Tab-separated table of N, CA and C in Angstrom:
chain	number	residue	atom	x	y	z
A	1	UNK	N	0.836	-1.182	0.000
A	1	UNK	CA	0.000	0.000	0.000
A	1	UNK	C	0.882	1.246	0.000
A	2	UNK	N	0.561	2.010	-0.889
A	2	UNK	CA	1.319	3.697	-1.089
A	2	UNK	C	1.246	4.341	-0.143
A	3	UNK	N	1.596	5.196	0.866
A	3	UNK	CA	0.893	6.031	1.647
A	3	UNK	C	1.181	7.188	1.095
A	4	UNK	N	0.167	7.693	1.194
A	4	UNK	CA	-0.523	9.272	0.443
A	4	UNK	C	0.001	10.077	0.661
A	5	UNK	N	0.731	10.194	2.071
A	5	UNK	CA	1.287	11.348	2.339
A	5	UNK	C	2.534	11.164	1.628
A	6	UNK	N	3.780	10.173	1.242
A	6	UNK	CA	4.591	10.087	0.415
A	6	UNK	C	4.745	10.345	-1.014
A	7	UNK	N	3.719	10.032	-1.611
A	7	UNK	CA	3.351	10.442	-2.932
A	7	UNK	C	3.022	11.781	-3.121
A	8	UNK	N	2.212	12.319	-2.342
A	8	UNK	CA	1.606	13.846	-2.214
A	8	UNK	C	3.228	14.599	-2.503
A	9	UNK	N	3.784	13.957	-1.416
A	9	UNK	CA	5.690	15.067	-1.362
A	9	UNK	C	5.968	15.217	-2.547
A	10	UNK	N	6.079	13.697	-3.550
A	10	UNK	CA	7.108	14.033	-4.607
A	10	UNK	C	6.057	14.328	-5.510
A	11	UNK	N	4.940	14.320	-5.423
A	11	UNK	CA	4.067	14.793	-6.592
A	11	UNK	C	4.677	16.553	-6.339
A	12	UNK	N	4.552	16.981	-4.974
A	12	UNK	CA	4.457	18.662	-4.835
A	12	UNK	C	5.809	18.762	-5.289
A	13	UNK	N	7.296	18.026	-4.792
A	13	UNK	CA	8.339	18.257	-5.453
A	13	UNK	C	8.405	18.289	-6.930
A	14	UNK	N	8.343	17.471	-7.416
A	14	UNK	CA	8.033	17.409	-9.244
A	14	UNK	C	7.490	18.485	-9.646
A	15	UNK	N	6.085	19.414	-8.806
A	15	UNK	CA	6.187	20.083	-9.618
A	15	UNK	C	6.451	21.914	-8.918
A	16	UNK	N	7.195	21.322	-8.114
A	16	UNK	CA	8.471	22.626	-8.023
A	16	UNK	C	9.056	22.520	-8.675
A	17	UNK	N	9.639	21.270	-9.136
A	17	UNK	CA	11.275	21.199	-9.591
A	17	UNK	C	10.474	22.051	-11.288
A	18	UNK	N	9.427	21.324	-11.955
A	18	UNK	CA	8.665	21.437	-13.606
A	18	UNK	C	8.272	23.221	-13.516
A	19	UNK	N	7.647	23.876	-12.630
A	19	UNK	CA	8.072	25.030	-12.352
A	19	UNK	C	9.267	26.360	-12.636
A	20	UNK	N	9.914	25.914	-11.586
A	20	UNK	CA	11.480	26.563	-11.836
A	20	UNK	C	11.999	26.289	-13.109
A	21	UNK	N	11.932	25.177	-13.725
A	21	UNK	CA	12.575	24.940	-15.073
A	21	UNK	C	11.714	25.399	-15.854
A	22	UNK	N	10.021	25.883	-15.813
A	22	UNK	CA	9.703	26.841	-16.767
A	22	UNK	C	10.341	28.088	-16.481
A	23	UNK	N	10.341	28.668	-15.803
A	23	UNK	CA	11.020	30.056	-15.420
A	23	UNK	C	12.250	30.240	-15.755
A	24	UNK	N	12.881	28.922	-16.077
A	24	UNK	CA	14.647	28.963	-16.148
A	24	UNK	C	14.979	29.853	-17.382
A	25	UNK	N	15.811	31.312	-17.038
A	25	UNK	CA	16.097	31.836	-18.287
A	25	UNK	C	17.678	31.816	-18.070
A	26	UNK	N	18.205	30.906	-18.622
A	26	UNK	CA	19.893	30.491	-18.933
A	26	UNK	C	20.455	32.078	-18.901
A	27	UNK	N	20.091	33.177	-19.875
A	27	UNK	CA	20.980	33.977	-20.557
A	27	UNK	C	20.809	35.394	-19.290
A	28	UNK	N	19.673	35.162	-18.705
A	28	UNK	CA	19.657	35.951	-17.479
A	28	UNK	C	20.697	35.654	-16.315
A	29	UNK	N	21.476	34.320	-16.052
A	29	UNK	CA	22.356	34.322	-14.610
A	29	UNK	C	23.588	34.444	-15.079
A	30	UNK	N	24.265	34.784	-14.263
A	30	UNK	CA	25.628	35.180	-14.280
A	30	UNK	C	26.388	33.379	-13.997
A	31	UNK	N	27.341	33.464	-14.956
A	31	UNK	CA	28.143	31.949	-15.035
A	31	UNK	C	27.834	31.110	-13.659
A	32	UNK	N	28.341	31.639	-12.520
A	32	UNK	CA	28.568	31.126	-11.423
A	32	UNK	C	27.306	30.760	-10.915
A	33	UNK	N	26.072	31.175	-10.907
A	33	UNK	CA	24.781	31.094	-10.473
A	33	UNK	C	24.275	29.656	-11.661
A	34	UNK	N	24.652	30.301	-12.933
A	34	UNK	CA	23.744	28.649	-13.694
A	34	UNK	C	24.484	27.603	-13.017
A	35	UNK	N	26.019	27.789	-12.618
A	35	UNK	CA	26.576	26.491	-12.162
A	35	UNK	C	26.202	26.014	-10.813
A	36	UNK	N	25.744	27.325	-10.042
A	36	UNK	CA	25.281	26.179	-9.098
A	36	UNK	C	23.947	25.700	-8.909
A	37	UNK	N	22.925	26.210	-9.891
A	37	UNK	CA	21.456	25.743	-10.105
A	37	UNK	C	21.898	24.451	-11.240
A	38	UNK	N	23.279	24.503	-11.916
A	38	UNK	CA	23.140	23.055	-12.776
A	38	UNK	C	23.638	21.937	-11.900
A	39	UNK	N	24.261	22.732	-10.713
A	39	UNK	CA	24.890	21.379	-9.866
A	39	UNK	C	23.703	20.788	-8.591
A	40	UNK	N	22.438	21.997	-8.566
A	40	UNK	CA	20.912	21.535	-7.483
A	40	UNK	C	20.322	20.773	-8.792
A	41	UNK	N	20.523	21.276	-9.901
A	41	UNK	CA	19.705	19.996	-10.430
A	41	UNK	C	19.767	18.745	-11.171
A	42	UNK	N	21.283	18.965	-10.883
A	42	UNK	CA	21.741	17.671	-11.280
A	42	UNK	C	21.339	16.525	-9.788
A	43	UNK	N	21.784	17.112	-8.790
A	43	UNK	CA	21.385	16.437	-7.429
A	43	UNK	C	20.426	15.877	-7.438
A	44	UNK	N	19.328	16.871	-7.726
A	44	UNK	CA	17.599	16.450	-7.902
A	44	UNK	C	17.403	14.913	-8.575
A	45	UNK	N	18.488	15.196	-9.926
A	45	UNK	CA	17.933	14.014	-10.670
A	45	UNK	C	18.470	12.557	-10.067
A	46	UNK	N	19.828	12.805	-9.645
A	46	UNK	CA	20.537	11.373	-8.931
A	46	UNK	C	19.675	11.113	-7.827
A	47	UNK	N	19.047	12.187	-6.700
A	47	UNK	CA	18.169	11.599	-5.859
A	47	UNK	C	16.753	11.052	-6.458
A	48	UNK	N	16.470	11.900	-7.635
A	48	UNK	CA	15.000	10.698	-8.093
A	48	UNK	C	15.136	9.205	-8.869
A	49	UNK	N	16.726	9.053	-9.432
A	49	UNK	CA	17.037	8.151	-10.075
A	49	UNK	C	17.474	7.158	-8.768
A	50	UNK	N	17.935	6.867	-7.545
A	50	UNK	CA	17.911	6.290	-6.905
A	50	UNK	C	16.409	6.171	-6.432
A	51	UNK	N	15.290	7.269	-5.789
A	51	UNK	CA	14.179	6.864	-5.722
A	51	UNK	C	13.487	5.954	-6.697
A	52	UNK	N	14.040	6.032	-8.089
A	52	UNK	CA	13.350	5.351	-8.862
A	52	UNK	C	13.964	3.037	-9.042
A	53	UNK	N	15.202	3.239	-8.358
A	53	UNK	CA	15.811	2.229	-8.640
A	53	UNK	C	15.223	1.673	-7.082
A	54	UNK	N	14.965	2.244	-6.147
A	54	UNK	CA	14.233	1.576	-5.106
A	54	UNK	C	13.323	0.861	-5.112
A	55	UNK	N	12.156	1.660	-6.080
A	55	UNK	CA	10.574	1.301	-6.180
A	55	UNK	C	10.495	0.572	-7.442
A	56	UNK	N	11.178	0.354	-8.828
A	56	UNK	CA	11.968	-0.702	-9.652
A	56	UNK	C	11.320	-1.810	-9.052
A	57	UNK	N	12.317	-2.741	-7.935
A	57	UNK	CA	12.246	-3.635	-7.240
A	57	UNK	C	11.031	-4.328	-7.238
A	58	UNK	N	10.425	-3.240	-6.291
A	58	UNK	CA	8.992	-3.236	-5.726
A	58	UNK	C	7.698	-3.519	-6.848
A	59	UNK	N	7.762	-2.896	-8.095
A	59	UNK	CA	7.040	-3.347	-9.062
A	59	UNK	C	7.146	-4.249	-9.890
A	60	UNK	N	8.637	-5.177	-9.723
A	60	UNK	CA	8.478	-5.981	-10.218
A	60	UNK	C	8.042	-7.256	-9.410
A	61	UNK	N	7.601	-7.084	-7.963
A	61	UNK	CA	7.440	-8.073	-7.408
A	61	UNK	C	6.089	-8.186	-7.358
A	62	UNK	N	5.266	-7.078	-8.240
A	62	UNK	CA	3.733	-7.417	-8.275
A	62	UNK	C	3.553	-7.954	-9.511
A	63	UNK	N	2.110	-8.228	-9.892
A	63	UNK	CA	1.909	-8.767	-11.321
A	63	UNK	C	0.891	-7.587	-11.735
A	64	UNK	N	1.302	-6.044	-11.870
A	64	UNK	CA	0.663	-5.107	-12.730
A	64	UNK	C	0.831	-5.315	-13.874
A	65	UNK	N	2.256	-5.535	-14.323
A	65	UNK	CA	2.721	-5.725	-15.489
A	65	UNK	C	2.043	-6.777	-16.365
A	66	UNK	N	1.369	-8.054	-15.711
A	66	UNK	CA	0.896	-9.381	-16.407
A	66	UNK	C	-0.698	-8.497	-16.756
A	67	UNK	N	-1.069	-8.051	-15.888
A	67	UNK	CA	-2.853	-7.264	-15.625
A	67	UNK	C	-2.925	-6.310	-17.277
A	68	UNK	N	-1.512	-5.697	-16.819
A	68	UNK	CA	-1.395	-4.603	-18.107
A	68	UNK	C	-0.955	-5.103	-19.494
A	69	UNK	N	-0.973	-6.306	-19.773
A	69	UNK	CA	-0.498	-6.841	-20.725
A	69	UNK	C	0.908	-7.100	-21.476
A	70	UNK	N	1.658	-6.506	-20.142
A	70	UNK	CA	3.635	-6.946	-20.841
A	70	UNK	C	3.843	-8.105	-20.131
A	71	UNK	N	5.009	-8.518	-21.580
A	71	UNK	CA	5.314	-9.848	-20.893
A	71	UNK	C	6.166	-9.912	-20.100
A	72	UNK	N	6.670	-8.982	-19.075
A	72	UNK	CA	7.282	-9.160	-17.985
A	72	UNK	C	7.277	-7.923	-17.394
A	73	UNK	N	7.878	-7.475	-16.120
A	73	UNK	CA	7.870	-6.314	-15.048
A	73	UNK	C	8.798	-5.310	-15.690
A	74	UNK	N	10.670	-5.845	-16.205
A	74	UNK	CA	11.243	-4.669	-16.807
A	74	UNK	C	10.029	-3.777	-18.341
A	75	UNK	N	9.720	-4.760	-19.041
A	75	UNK	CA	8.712	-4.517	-20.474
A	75	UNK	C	7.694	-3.748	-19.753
A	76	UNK	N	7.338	-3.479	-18.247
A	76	UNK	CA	6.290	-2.319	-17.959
A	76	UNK	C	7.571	-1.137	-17.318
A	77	UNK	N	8.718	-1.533	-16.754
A	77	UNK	CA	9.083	-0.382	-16.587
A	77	UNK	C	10.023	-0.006	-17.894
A	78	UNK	N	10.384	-0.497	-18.540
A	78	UNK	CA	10.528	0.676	-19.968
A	78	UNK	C	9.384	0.916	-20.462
A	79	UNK	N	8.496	1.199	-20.739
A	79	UNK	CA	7.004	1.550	-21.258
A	79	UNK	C	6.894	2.701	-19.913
A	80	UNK	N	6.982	2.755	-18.499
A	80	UNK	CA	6.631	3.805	-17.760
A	80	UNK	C	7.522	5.148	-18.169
A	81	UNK	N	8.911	4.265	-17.638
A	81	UNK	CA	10.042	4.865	-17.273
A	81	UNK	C	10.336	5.598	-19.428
A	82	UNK	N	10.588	5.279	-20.069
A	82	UNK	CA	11.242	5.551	-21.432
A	82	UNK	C	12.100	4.991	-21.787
A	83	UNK	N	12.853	4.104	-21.061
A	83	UNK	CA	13.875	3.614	-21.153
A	83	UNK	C	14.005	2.156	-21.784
A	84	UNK	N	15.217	1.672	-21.989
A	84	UNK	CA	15.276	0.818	-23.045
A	84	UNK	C	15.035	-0.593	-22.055
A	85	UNK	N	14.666	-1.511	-22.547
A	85	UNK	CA	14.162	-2.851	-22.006
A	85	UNK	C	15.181	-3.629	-21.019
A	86	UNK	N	16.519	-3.484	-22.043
A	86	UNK	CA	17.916	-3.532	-20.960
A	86	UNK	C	18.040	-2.848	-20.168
A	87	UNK	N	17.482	-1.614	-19.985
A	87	UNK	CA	17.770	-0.886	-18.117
A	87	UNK	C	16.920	-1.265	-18.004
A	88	UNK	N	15.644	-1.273	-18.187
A	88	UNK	CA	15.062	-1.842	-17.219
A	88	UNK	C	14.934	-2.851	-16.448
């Protein structure tokens, strides 16, 4: 079971992070400032790419993937995720 209040976080994070990157105007910061908003969001992404290699696991130990019609758990997480069948 999900708990709501966990999902709620990274739903509201996601869309801070989808936010700020509309607003992002590159040619407005001074060198030193894009580098350290490229080095918060590079962070962002290694912490959701480990969140994502956590919960990976976890979906493949259900049978959504059989319900949803792939023939296996990675074949639903490349179809979620975008990614190629081998990462997944």
């Amino acid at each position: 079971m999900v708990r709501f209040g966990l999902e709620q976080r990274v739903a509201i994070a996601e869309e801070a992070v989808r936010q700020a990157v509309a607003t992002l105007d590159p040619d407005a910061l001074a060198p030193a400032e894009a580098g350290r908003l490229l080095a918060a969001l590079d962070q962002v992404a290694r912490v959701a790419a480990a969140g994502s290699t956590l919960l990976a696991r976890r979906v493949a130990d259900g049978d959504e993937w059989r319900q949803a019609g792939y023939a296996s758990a990675a074949e639903l997480l490349a179809a979620q995720t975008g990614c190629s069948l081998g990462a997944a």
